[in-house]
Amino acid sequence: MNPQPKIEIAALRKQFGQLVVLKDINLTVEQGSVVALIGPSGSGKSTLLRCINLLVTPNGGSVRVGGDSFVFGTGAKLPGTRELARFRANTGMVFQHFNLFPHMTALGNVMEGPVTVRGKSKREARELALTLLAKVGLSDKVDEYPSRLSGGQKQRVAIARALAMEPDVMLFDEATSALDPELVGEVLSVMQKLASEGMTMVIVTHEIAFAREVADRVIFMRDGLVIEEGPARQVIDAPREAATQAFLSHFHRGGAATPPAETAL
Amino acid sequence: MYQWDFAFLWSYRWLFLNGLGVTVGFTVAIVALGLVVGLAGALAKLSSFAPLRWLSLAYVEVFRCTPVLVQLVWFYYALPILSGIEISAITASMLALSLYGGSFYAEIIRGGIVSIDPGQTEAGAALGMTPFQTMRRIILPQALKRMIPPLMNQSIIQFKNTSLVSVLAVPDLLYQGQIAAHDSYRPLEVYSAVAVAYFVLLFPLTIIVRQGEKKLSTSD
């Protein structure tokens, strides 16, 4: 529908010292679509996700999100801290270990961005935060501190906190990997709801069944390269590459193929 | 057998009170100044600008690895020759003790800041906060809680270190005690009373610190 993709990444390269983590990555994400990054640990998928909002500075290539584009590599000028902050304010990120602010209540966590970064009044931010906490099903936990919440509740607060910045794009970095199995569903269902509302999302996940259900496209990475990409069901049900088949076989054998989205909703 | 006699101390009460006032005043001043210096030193040591880091490292190590008594004497007798500016014993003491304390505070503050999970900085950055906003809103409030017990401990040490200023004839509690001892020829009672005065002031503080530590370990 939109001729220009929302996210466009070209020839992206990243190395930590001698270790090359991303080699020539090209990726586009259409407005309103959901892309899942899958692959074994160490494949570079989390680093790629962190390059999209520049939490990790690439060594080469270009990153464009909406109207903001950055070029990296020799001769390219690195963006300043203010420019980076403004850019990151427009993308929401959800972390594997939640990274909630432990000295603030759930409400305080969600209000923090709008108040400190957007300069909203406390009253306005509070209203927005209450709406978002209701949306993730936590109206009864607004005054609790993170230490009193379960993992699933923490992650839902973290999603509300990211949404409070009214981002164009949401990035999920293994949002359910640190959760007890019985708490995974409540987080996935919130993510599915967001996807159905048309949020542009990039998801790093080990929930293959969820990726199959919710993602429009799946990208399989290994050793810093995109090995295979395509429509979600095609990549997961009928992978063409041997590496993808080998990776996915672990999941099918593990019996994780029950779509958690169905059990959650 | 020595005949103890504490009654005569009463006639020196104003001397002691004066000295105590100087000691407490000195402590408040060097703790406050030391904290300002320490915070600056800690932030410099965490800076991404290398020369600032080296400067802070040099400062902290020089002051941590030389005796505070040597620093006091150096600031009073040597610095004026170097700088050409005459400084009073009080100024020299203030400078030496604040910088000495600051070097320890800097390490405590730096340690408190780096002890906060890097995920917190990432979360702040991901929300679009500048590094300064993240430090002020996210890192420092959490780090401060962890820093308070060691900062209190160091401040207690600073309180005791003020007794060293008596060598520069700054009229603190110990210096006034020396006067009283010479005057009365009863050093045993005088210096015992001085020690008790320090103890009575500091002991409650150590209890507060210990309770603070206990509370902290249960809250995290």
GROMACS .gro file of C-alpha atoms in nm:
model
  485
    1MET     CA    1   0.000   0.000   0.000
    2ASN     CA    2   0.282   0.238   0.086
    3PRO     CA    3   0.534   0.260  -0.197
    4GLN     CA    4   0.825   0.336   0.038
    5PRO     CA    5   0.915   0.080   0.303
    6LYS     CA    6   0.906   0.198   0.665
    7ILE     CA    7   1.247   0.053   0.745
    8GLU     CA    8   1.527   0.013   0.497
    9ILE     CA    9   1.866  -0.130   0.584
   10ALA     CA   10   2.137  -0.167   0.324
   11ALA     CA   11   2.483  -0.327   0.327
   12LEU     CA   12   2.488  -0.318   0.707
   13ARG     CA   13   2.811  -0.427   0.870
   14LYS     CA   14   2.902  -0.456   1.237
   15GLN     CA   15   3.205  -0.593   1.414
   16PHE     CA   16   3.307  -0.601   1.777
   17GLY     CA   17   3.686  -0.593   1.770
   18GLN     CA   18   3.790  -0.882   1.545
   19LEU     CA   19   3.451  -1.050   1.564
   20VAL     CA   20   3.234  -0.974   1.264
   21VAL     CA   21   2.872  -0.998   1.380
   22LEU     CA   22   2.685  -0.866   1.078
   23LYS     CA   23   2.808  -0.902   0.720
   24ASP     CA   24   2.629  -0.709   0.451
   25ILE     CA   25   2.271  -0.720   0.577
   26ASN     CA   26   1.991  -0.588   0.356
   27LEU     CA   27   1.643  -0.563   0.498
   28THR     CA   28   1.323  -0.377   0.426
   29VAL     CA   29   1.011  -0.366   0.639
   30GLU     CA   30   0.688  -0.237   0.491
   31GLN     CA   31   0.466   0.002   0.683
   32GLY     CA   32   0.235  -0.196   0.908
   33SER     CA   33   0.402  -0.531   0.856
   34VAL     CA   34   0.553  -0.770   1.106
   35VAL     CA   35   0.894  -0.921   1.041
   36ALA     CA   36   1.034  -1.198   1.258
   37LEU     CA   37   1.409  -1.257   1.284
   38ILE     CA   38   1.492  -1.614   1.373
   39GLY     CA   39   1.816  -1.805   1.394
   40PRO     CA   40   2.056  -1.972   1.637
   41SER     CA   41   2.213  -1.766   1.916
   42GLY     CA   42   2.514  -1.576   1.796
   43SER     CA   43   2.363  -1.535   1.452
   44GLY     CA   44   2.355  -1.156   1.490
   45LYS     CA   45   1.977  -1.110   1.503
   46SER     CA   46   1.976  -0.914   1.829
   47THR     CA   47   2.261  -0.695   1.705
   48LEU     CA   48   2.068  -0.631   1.385
   49LEU     CA   49   1.764  -0.528   1.587
   50ARG     CA   50   1.979  -0.293   1.798
   51CYS     CA   51   2.117  -0.138   1.480
   52ILE     CA   52   1.766  -0.041   1.372
   53ASN     CA   53   1.735   0.209   1.660
   54LEU     CA   54   2.112   0.263   1.674
   55LEU     CA   55   2.159   0.129   2.026
   56VAL     CA   56   2.448  -0.037   1.845
   57THR     CA   57   2.639   0.180   1.599
   58PRO     CA   58   2.705  -0.005   1.273
   59ASN     CA   59   3.049   0.001   1.113
   60GLY     CA   60   2.915   0.034   0.762
   61GLY     CA   61   2.602   0.053   0.551
   62SER     CA   62   2.289   0.261   0.596
   63VAL     CA   63   1.983   0.261   0.819
   64ARG     CA   64   1.661   0.441   0.738
   65VAL     CA   65   1.350   0.444   0.956
   66GLY     CA   66   1.068   0.661   0.824
   67GLY     CA   67   1.219   0.993   0.724
   68ASP     CA   68   1.542   0.956   0.921
   69SER     CA   69   1.838   0.803   0.749
   70PHE     CA   70   2.195   0.749   0.861
   71VAL     CA   71   2.501   0.633   0.672
   72PHE     CA   72   2.793   0.460   0.842
   73GLY     CA   73   3.145   0.374   0.739
   74THR     CA   74   3.469   0.553   0.660
   75GLY     CA   75   3.416   0.922   0.605
   76ALA     CA   76   3.059   0.918   0.738
   77LYS     CA   77   2.991   1.151   1.030
   78LEU     CA   78   2.841   0.975   1.331
   79PRO     CA   79   2.515   1.121   1.458
   80GLY     CA   80   2.539   1.333   1.775
   81THR     CA   81   2.378   1.235   2.107
   82ARG     CA   82   2.082   1.475   2.065
   83GLU     CA   83   2.007   1.357   1.714
   84LEU     CA   84   2.030   0.995   1.829
   85ALA     CA   85   1.796   1.060   2.120
   86ARG     CA   86   1.538   1.227   1.897
   87PHE     CA   87   1.561   0.939   1.648
   88ARG     CA   88   1.525   0.669   1.915
   89ALA     CA   89   1.223   0.841   2.064
   90ASN     CA   90   1.029   0.736   1.753
   91THR     CA   91   1.103   0.366   1.783
   92GLY     CA   92   0.988   0.156   2.074
   93MET     CA   93   1.202  -0.125   2.206
   94VAL     CA   94   1.117  -0.418   2.432
   95PHE     CA   95   1.404  -0.609   2.592
   96GLN     CA   96   1.449  -0.971   2.687
   97HIS     CA   97   1.508  -0.880   3.051
   98PHE     CA   98   1.240  -0.607   3.057
   99ASN     CA   99   1.481  -0.340   3.189
  100LEU     CA  100   1.205  -0.170   3.383
  101PHE     CA  101   1.313   0.114   3.611
  102PRO     CA  102   1.299  -0.050   3.956
  103HIS     CA  103   1.272   0.280   4.144
  104MET     CA  104   0.946   0.374   3.971
  105THR     CA  105   0.599   0.221   3.984
  106ALA     CA  106   0.445   0.066   3.674
  107LEU     CA  107   0.272   0.399   3.613
  108GLY     CA  108   0.598   0.590   3.667
  109ASN     CA  109   0.778   0.366   3.420
  110VAL     CA  110   0.522   0.437   3.150
  111MET     CA  111   0.507   0.811   3.226
  112GLU     CA  112   0.885   0.856   3.223
  113GLY     CA  113   0.932   0.884   2.846
  114PRO     CA  114   0.641   1.120   2.776
  115VAL     CA  115   0.741   1.350   3.066
  116THR     CA  116   1.121   1.352   3.033
  117VAL     CA  117   1.160   1.316   2.658
  118ARG     CA  118   0.840   1.459   2.511
  119GLY     CA  119   0.796   1.726   2.777
  120LYS     CA  120   0.432   1.636   2.840
  121SER     CA  121   0.261   1.754   3.157
  122LYS     CA  122   0.235   1.500   3.438
  123ARG     CA  123  -0.144   1.497   3.405
  124GLU     CA  124  -0.137   1.431   3.033
  125ALA     CA  125   0.131   1.162   3.068
  126ARG     CA  126  -0.063   0.998   3.349
  127GLU     CA  127  -0.375   0.972   3.138
  128LEU     CA  128  -0.181   0.826   2.848
  129ALA     CA  129  -0.004   0.580   3.079
  130LEU     CA  130  -0.330   0.467   3.239
  131THR     CA  131  -0.481   0.405   2.897
  132LEU     CA  132  -0.181   0.202   2.787
  133LEU     CA  133  -0.163   0.000   3.108
  134ALA     CA  134  -0.531  -0.081   3.059
  135LYS     CA  135  -0.454  -0.186   2.704
  136VAL     CA  136  -0.196  -0.440   2.824
  137GLY     CA  137  -0.438  -0.557   3.094
  138LEU     CA  138  -0.265  -0.410   3.398
  139SER     CA  139  -0.510  -0.150   3.526
  140ASP     CA  140  -0.498  -0.313   3.869
  141LYS     CA  141  -0.116  -0.293   3.891
  142VAL     CA  142  -0.047   0.074   3.812
  143ASP     CA  143   0.092   0.155   4.157
  144GLU     CA  144   0.303  -0.158   4.199
  145TYR     CA  145   0.681  -0.149   4.179
  146PRO     CA  146   0.842  -0.387   3.926
  147SER     CA  147   0.978  -0.609   4.205
  148ARG     CA  148   0.618  -0.702   4.291
  149LEU     CA  149   0.520  -0.800   3.936
  150SER     CA  150   0.554  -1.135   3.760
  151GLY     CA  151   0.775  -1.163   3.452
  152GLY     CA  152   0.478  -1.150   3.218
  153GLN     CA  153   0.341  -0.843   3.394
  154LYS     CA  154   0.682  -0.674   3.382
  155GLN     CA  155   0.709  -0.734   3.011
  156ARG     CA  156   0.360  -0.594   2.953
  157VAL     CA  157   0.457  -0.280   3.150
  158ALA     CA  158   0.768  -0.259   2.930
  159ILE     CA  159   0.550  -0.277   2.618
  160ALA     CA  160   0.324  -0.001   2.756
  161ARG     CA  161   0.633   0.206   2.836
  162ALA     CA  162   0.755   0.175   2.477
  163LEU     CA  163   0.408   0.252   2.336
  164ALA     CA  164   0.388   0.568   2.549
  165MET     CA  165   0.635   0.731   2.312
  166GLU     CA  166   0.377   0.675   2.035
  167PRO     CA  167   0.639   0.508   1.816
  168ASP     CA  168   0.613   0.433   1.444
  169VAL     CA  169   0.800   0.109   1.486
  170MET     CA  170   0.824  -0.146   1.767
  171LEU     CA  171   1.130  -0.365   1.813
  172PHE     CA  172   1.107  -0.679   2.026
  173ASP     CA  173   1.430  -0.842   2.142
  174GLU     CA  174   1.339  -1.196   2.255
  175ALA     CA  175   1.056  -1.049   2.457
  176THR     CA  176   0.943  -1.386   2.592
  177SER     CA  177   1.275  -1.572   2.631
  178ALA     CA  178   1.317  -1.486   2.999
  179LEU     CA  179   0.963  -1.581   3.095
  180ASP     CA  180   0.830  -1.892   3.262
  181PRO     CA  181   0.642  -2.096   3.001
  182GLU     CA  182   0.300  -2.025   3.152
  183LEU     CA  183   0.360  -1.648   3.126
  184VAL     CA  184   0.461  -1.642   2.760
  185GLY     CA  185   0.105  -1.639   2.628
  186GLU     CA  186  -0.003  -1.315   2.795
  187VAL     CA  187   0.288  -1.126   2.637
  188LEU     CA  188   0.243  -1.283   2.295
  189SER     CA  189  -0.126  -1.194   2.295
  190VAL     CA  190  -0.042  -0.827   2.358
  191MET     CA  191   0.208  -0.841   2.073
  192GLN     CA  192  -0.049  -1.001   1.847
  193LYS     CA  193  -0.299  -0.730   1.931
  194LEU     CA  194  -0.045  -0.465   1.836
  195ALA     CA  195   0.027  -0.640   1.508
  196SER     CA  196  -0.343  -0.656   1.425
  197GLU     CA  197  -0.372  -0.282   1.489
  198GLY     CA  198  -0.120  -0.224   1.212
  199MET     CA  199   0.195  -0.148   1.413
  200THR     CA  200   0.517  -0.197   1.217
  201MET     CA  201   0.708  -0.456   1.416
  202VAL     CA  202   1.043  -0.632   1.403
  203ILE     CA  203   1.059  -0.929   1.635
  204VAL     CA  204   1.359  -1.134   1.736
  205THR     CA  205   1.208  -1.453   1.868
  206HIS     CA  206   1.248  -1.820   1.943
  207GLU     CA  207   0.871  -1.866   1.938
  208ILE     CA  208   0.860  -2.023   1.594
  209ALA     CA  209   0.488  -2.097   1.611
  210PHE     CA  210   0.416  -1.738   1.703
  211ALA     CA  211   0.631  -1.610   1.418
  212ARG     CA  212   0.441  -1.837   1.182
  213GLU     CA  213   0.105  -1.707   1.306
  214VAL     CA  214   0.173  -1.337   1.344
  215ALA     CA  215   0.463  -1.238   1.120
  216ASP     CA  216   0.415  -1.146   0.756
  217ARG     CA  217   0.772  -1.231   0.676
  218VAL     CA  218   1.036  -1.440   0.845
  219ILE     CA  219   1.409  -1.388   0.810
  220PHE     CA  220   1.645  -1.667   0.904
  221MET     CA  221   1.994  -1.556   1.002
  222ARG     CA  222   2.312  -1.744   1.071
  223ASP     CA  223   2.669  -1.623   1.127
  224GLY     CA  224   2.582  -1.262   1.053
  225LEU     CA  225   2.414  -1.334   0.722
  226VAL     CA  226   2.055  -1.353   0.603
  227ILE     CA  227   2.030  -1.712   0.483
  228GLU     CA  228   1.666  -1.720   0.384
  229GLU     CA  229   1.370  -1.486   0.388
  230GLY     CA  230   1.014  -1.498   0.267
  231PRO     CA  231   0.650  -1.522   0.371
  232ALA     CA  232   0.629  -1.661   0.724
  233ARG     CA  233   0.449  -1.984   0.645
  234GLN     CA  234   0.666  -2.060   0.351
  235VAL     CA  235   0.993  -2.017   0.542
  236ILE     CA  236   0.874  -2.208   0.846
  237ASP     CA  237   0.668  -2.484   0.680
  238ALA     CA  238   0.880  -2.536   0.370
  239PRO     CA  239   1.229  -2.389   0.415
  240ARG     CA  240   1.442  -2.403   0.103
  241GLU     CA  241   1.788  -2.376   0.259
  242ALA     CA  242   1.949  -2.668   0.437
  243ALA     CA  243   2.060  -2.443   0.727
  244THR     CA  244   1.703  -2.324   0.782
  245GLN     CA  245   1.574  -2.681   0.772
  246ALA     CA  246   1.836  -2.790   1.025
  247PHE     CA  247   1.752  -2.502   1.260
  248LEU     CA  248   1.376  -2.551   1.240
  249SER     CA  249   1.400  -2.925   1.292
  250HIS     CA  250   1.501  -2.859   1.655
  251PHE     CA  251   1.170  -2.686   1.714
  252HIS     CA  252   0.954  -2.946   1.546
  253ARG     CA  253   1.123  -3.221   1.741
  254GLY     CA  254   1.081  -3.018   2.059
  255GLY     CA  255   0.706  -3.017   2.008
  256ALA     CA  256   0.685  -2.638   2.031
  257ALA     CA  257   0.463  -2.623   1.726
  258THR     CA  258   0.138  -2.559   1.914
  259PRO     CA  259   0.052  -2.202   1.821
  260PRO     CA  260   0.069  -2.018   2.156
  261ALA     CA  261  -0.141  -1.742   2.005
  262GLU     CA  262  -0.441  -1.975   2.008
  263THR     CA  263  -0.396  -2.076   2.368
  264ALA     CA  264  -0.343  -1.716   2.472
  265LEU     CA  265  -0.651  -1.563   2.319
  266MET     CA  266   4.808   0.419   9.222
  267TYR     CA  267   4.696   0.701   8.993
  268GLN     CA  268   4.430   0.931   9.139
  269TRP     CA  269   4.165   0.989   8.874
  270ASP     CA  270   4.009   1.334   8.879
  271PHE     CA  271   3.763   1.438   8.611
  272ALA     CA  272   3.606   1.727   8.801
  273PHE     CA  273   3.864   1.984   8.687
  274LEU     CA  274   3.762   1.927   8.323
  275TRP     CA  275   3.452   2.134   8.387
  276SER     CA  276   3.662   2.449   8.405
  277TYR     CA  277   3.780   2.382   8.047
  278ARG     CA  278   3.427   2.325   7.913
  279TRP     CA  279   3.425   2.630   7.685
  280LEU     CA  280   3.758   2.533   7.541
  281PHE     CA  281   3.627   2.185   7.462
  282LEU     CA  282   3.300   2.316   7.325
  283ASN     CA  283   3.486   2.555   7.099
  284GLY     CA  284   3.708   2.277   6.976
  285LEU     CA  285   3.410   2.052   6.920
  286GLY     CA  286   3.243   2.327   6.717
  287VAL     CA  287   3.551   2.361   6.496
  288THR     CA  288   3.573   1.983   6.452
  289VAL     CA  289   3.206   1.947   6.355
  290GLY     CA  290   3.216   2.254   6.131
  291PHE     CA  291   3.528   2.123   5.960
  292THR     CA  292   3.369   1.784   5.907
  293VAL     CA  293   3.056   1.932   5.748
  294ALA     CA  294   3.268   2.149   5.518
  295ILE     CA  295   3.510   1.877   5.404
  296VAL     CA  296   3.232   1.623   5.354
  297ALA     CA  297   3.030   1.867   5.141
  298LEU     CA  298   3.332   1.983   4.940
  299GLY     CA  299   3.464   1.628   4.914
  300LEU     CA  300   3.132   1.505   4.772
  301VAL     CA  301   3.132   1.775   4.506
  302VAL     CA  302   3.492   1.690   4.413
  303GLY     CA  303   3.413   1.318   4.429
  304LEU     CA  304   3.112   1.346   4.197
  305ALA     CA  305   3.316   1.545   3.948
  306GLY     CA  306   3.600   1.291   3.974
  307ALA     CA  307   3.363   0.997   3.926
  308LEU     CA  308   3.194   1.149   3.620
  309ALA     CA  309   3.534   1.239   3.476
  310LYS     CA  310   3.651   0.883   3.525
  311LEU     CA  311   3.343   0.754   3.338
  312SER     CA  312   3.380   1.011   3.060
  313SER     CA  313   3.432   0.900   2.702
  314PHE     CA  314   3.693   1.178   2.671
  315ALA     CA  315   4.026   1.006   2.751
  316PRO     CA  316   4.224   1.305   2.892
  317LEU     CA  317   3.949   1.359   3.152
  318ARG     CA  318   3.975   0.995   3.252
  319TRP     CA  319   4.354   1.020   3.292
  320LEU     CA  320   4.325   1.338   3.494
  321SER     CA  321   4.074   1.179   3.728
  322LEU     CA  322   4.280   0.862   3.760
  323ALA     CA  323   4.593   1.064   3.847
  324TYR     CA  324   4.404   1.270   4.105
  325VAL     CA  325   4.242   0.970   4.274
  326GLU     CA  326   4.560   0.765   4.291
  327VAL     CA  327   4.783   1.049   4.414
  328PHE     CA  328   4.546   1.127   4.700
  329ARG     CA  329   4.466   0.768   4.787
  330CYS     CA  330   4.828   0.657   4.789
  331THR     CA  331   4.984   0.930   5.003
  332PRO     CA  332   4.918   0.971   5.377
  333VAL     CA  333   4.669   1.241   5.462
  334LEU     CA  334   4.908   1.386   5.724
  335VAL     CA  335   5.171   1.433   5.454
  336GLN     CA  336   4.913   1.602   5.234
  337LEU     CA  337   4.816   1.840   5.513
  338VAL     CA  338   5.174   1.941   5.580
  339TRP     CA  339   5.245   1.967   5.207
  340PHE     CA  340   4.950   2.197   5.142
  341TYR     CA  341   5.048   2.424   5.432
  342TYR     CA  342   5.426   2.440   5.395
  343ALA     CA  343   5.498   2.345   5.034
  344LEU     CA  344   5.209   2.475   4.826
  345PRO     CA  345   5.269   2.843   4.917
  346ILE     CA  346   5.628   2.815   4.789
  347LEU     CA  347   5.504   2.659   4.464
  348SER     CA  348   5.210   2.892   4.406
  349GLY     CA  349   5.347   3.209   4.566
  350ILE     CA  350   5.018   3.251   4.751
  351GLU     CA  351   5.017   3.255   5.128
  352ILE     CA  352   4.740   3.030   5.263
  353SER     CA  353   4.609   3.001   5.616
  354ALA     CA  354   4.620   2.679   5.814
  355ILE     CA  355   4.244   2.653   5.785
  356THR     CA  356   4.247   2.686   5.405
  357ALA     CA  357   4.530   2.436   5.372
  358SER     CA  358   4.350   2.189   5.599
  359MET     CA  359   4.024   2.237   5.415
  360LEU     CA  360   4.192   2.180   5.077
  361ALA     CA  361   4.390   1.876   5.180
  362LEU     CA  362   4.108   1.699   5.363
  363SER     CA  363   3.846   1.776   5.095
  364LEU     CA  364   4.069   1.650   4.817
  365TYR     CA  365   4.171   1.346   5.021
  366GLY     CA  366   3.807   1.261   5.094
  367GLY     CA  367   3.707   1.341   4.737
  368SER     CA  368   3.942   1.077   4.601
  369PHE     CA  369   3.767   0.809   4.806
  370TYR     CA  370   3.420   0.948   4.736
  371ALA     CA  371   3.500   0.945   4.363
  372GLU     CA  372   3.567   0.571   4.372
  373ILE     CA  373   3.251   0.504   4.575
  374ILE     CA  374   3.036   0.711   4.338
  375ARG     CA  375   3.194   0.560   4.028
  376GLY     CA  376   3.144   0.211   4.170
  377GLY     CA  377   2.779   0.289   4.249
  378ILE     CA  378   2.715   0.411   3.896
  379VAL     CA  379   2.879   0.116   3.721
  380SER     CA  380   2.699  -0.130   3.950
  381ILE     CA  381   2.369  -0.039   3.783
  382ASP     CA  382   2.269  -0.290   3.514
  383PRO     CA  383   2.369  -0.159   3.167
  384GLY     CA  384   2.015  -0.256   3.058
  385GLN     CA  385   1.894   0.049   3.248
  386THR     CA  386   2.106   0.279   3.034
  387GLU     CA  387   1.985   0.097   2.724
  388ALA     CA  388   1.623   0.132   2.829
  389GLY     CA  389   1.671   0.505   2.885
  390ALA     CA  390   1.843   0.544   2.548
  391ALA     CA  391   1.572   0.340   2.373
  392LEU     CA  392   1.309   0.580   2.510
  393GLY     CA  393   1.499   0.865   2.349
  394MET     CA  394   1.665   1.007   2.659
  395THR     CA  395   1.996   1.187   2.625
  396PRO     CA  396   2.285   1.040   2.828
  397PHE     CA  397   2.244   1.328   3.076
  398GLN     CA  398   1.871   1.257   3.122
  399THR     CA  399   1.940   0.887   3.167
  400MET     CA  400   2.203   0.962   3.430
  401ARG     CA  401   1.980   1.204   3.622
  402ARG     CA  402   1.648   1.020   3.601
  403ILE     CA  403   1.746   0.653   3.585
  404ILE     CA  404   2.102   0.579   3.697
  405LEU     CA  405   2.177   0.823   3.980
  406PRO     CA  406   1.856   0.765   4.179
  407GLN     CA  407   1.931   0.392   4.185
  408ALA     CA  408   2.305   0.430   4.236
  409LEU     CA  409   2.262   0.678   4.519
  410LYS     CA  410   2.076   0.424   4.725
  411ARG     CA  411   2.367   0.183   4.697
  412MET     CA  412   2.627   0.452   4.760
  413ILE     CA  413   2.486   0.591   5.083
  414PRO     CA  414   2.629   0.335   5.329
  415PRO     CA  415   2.988   0.350   5.192
  416LEU     CA  416   2.965   0.729   5.164
  417MET     CA  417   2.857   0.746   5.529
  418ASN     CA  418   3.146   0.519   5.627
  419GLN     CA  419   3.395   0.737   5.446
  420SER     CA  420   3.244   1.047   5.608
  421ILE     CA  421   3.294   0.890   5.951
  422ILE     CA  422   3.660   0.842   5.862
  423GLN     CA  423   3.669   1.204   5.750
  424PHE     CA  424   3.529   1.310   6.086
  425LYS     CA  425   3.819   1.138   6.260
  426ASN     CA  426   4.071   1.275   6.010
  427THR     CA  427   3.985   1.628   6.117
  428SER     CA  428   4.187   1.560   6.434
  429LEU     CA  429   4.499   1.583   6.214
  430VAL     CA  430   4.448   1.956   6.157
  431SER     CA  431   4.573   2.010   6.511
  432VAL     CA  432   4.927   1.969   6.376
  433LEU     CA  433   4.874   2.293   6.182
  434ALA     CA  434   4.746   2.462   6.502
  435VAL     CA  435   4.387   2.473   6.382
  436PRO     CA  436   4.192   2.492   6.710
  437ASP     CA  437   3.986   2.173   6.680
  438LEU     CA  438   3.884   1.943   6.963
  439LEU     CA  439   4.221   1.766   6.984
  440TYR     CA  440   4.418   2.092   6.969
  441GLN     CA  441   4.212   2.241   7.252
  442GLY     CA  442   4.264   1.917   7.440
  443GLN     CA  443   4.639   1.959   7.406
  444ILE     CA  444   4.612   2.309   7.550
  445ALA     CA  445   4.404   2.183   7.839
  446ALA     CA  446   4.648   1.898   7.901
  447HIS     CA  447   4.951   2.127   7.908
  448ASP     CA  448   4.769   2.369   8.129
  449SER     CA  449   4.639   2.117   8.384
  450TYR     CA  450   4.922   1.861   8.373
  451ARG     CA  451   4.655   1.590   8.355
  452PRO     CA  452   4.685   1.444   8.003
  453LEU     CA  453   4.525   1.114   8.103
  454GLU     CA  454   4.186   1.264   8.192
  455VAL     CA  455   4.197   1.525   7.915
  456TYR     CA  456   4.281   1.293   7.629
  457SER     CA  457   4.041   1.028   7.760
  458ALA     CA  458   3.766   1.290   7.760
  459VAL     CA  459   3.859   1.391   7.405
  460ALA     CA  460   3.840   1.029   7.292
  461VAL     CA  461   3.501   0.987   7.462
  462ALA     CA  462   3.371   1.300   7.290
  463TYR     CA  463   3.464   1.160   6.945
  464PHE     CA  464   3.313   0.825   7.037
  465VAL     CA  465   2.985   0.969   7.164
  466LEU     CA  466   2.938   1.157   6.838
  467LEU     CA  467   3.043   0.879   6.603
  468PHE     CA  468   2.899   0.566   6.759
  469PRO     CA  469   2.534   0.657   6.685
  470LEU     CA  470   2.637   0.736   6.328
  471THR     CA  471   2.786   0.390   6.278
  472ILE     CA  472   2.462   0.236   6.404
  473ILE     CA  473   2.265   0.441   6.152
  474VAL     CA  474   2.497   0.322   5.874
  475ARG     CA  475   2.463  -0.040   5.979
  476GLN     CA  476   2.084  -0.016   5.981
  477GLY     CA  477   2.094   0.151   5.643
  478GLU     CA  478   2.300  -0.136   5.505
  479LYS     CA  479   2.058  -0.391   5.646
  480LYS     CA  480   1.759  -0.209   5.500
  481LEU     CA  481   1.931  -0.187   5.163
  482SER     CA  482   2.010  -0.558   5.149
  483THR     CA  483   1.648  -0.649   5.215
  484SER     CA  484   1.498  -0.400   4.969
  485ASP     CA  485   1.685  -0.526   4.663
   0.00000   0.00000   0.00000
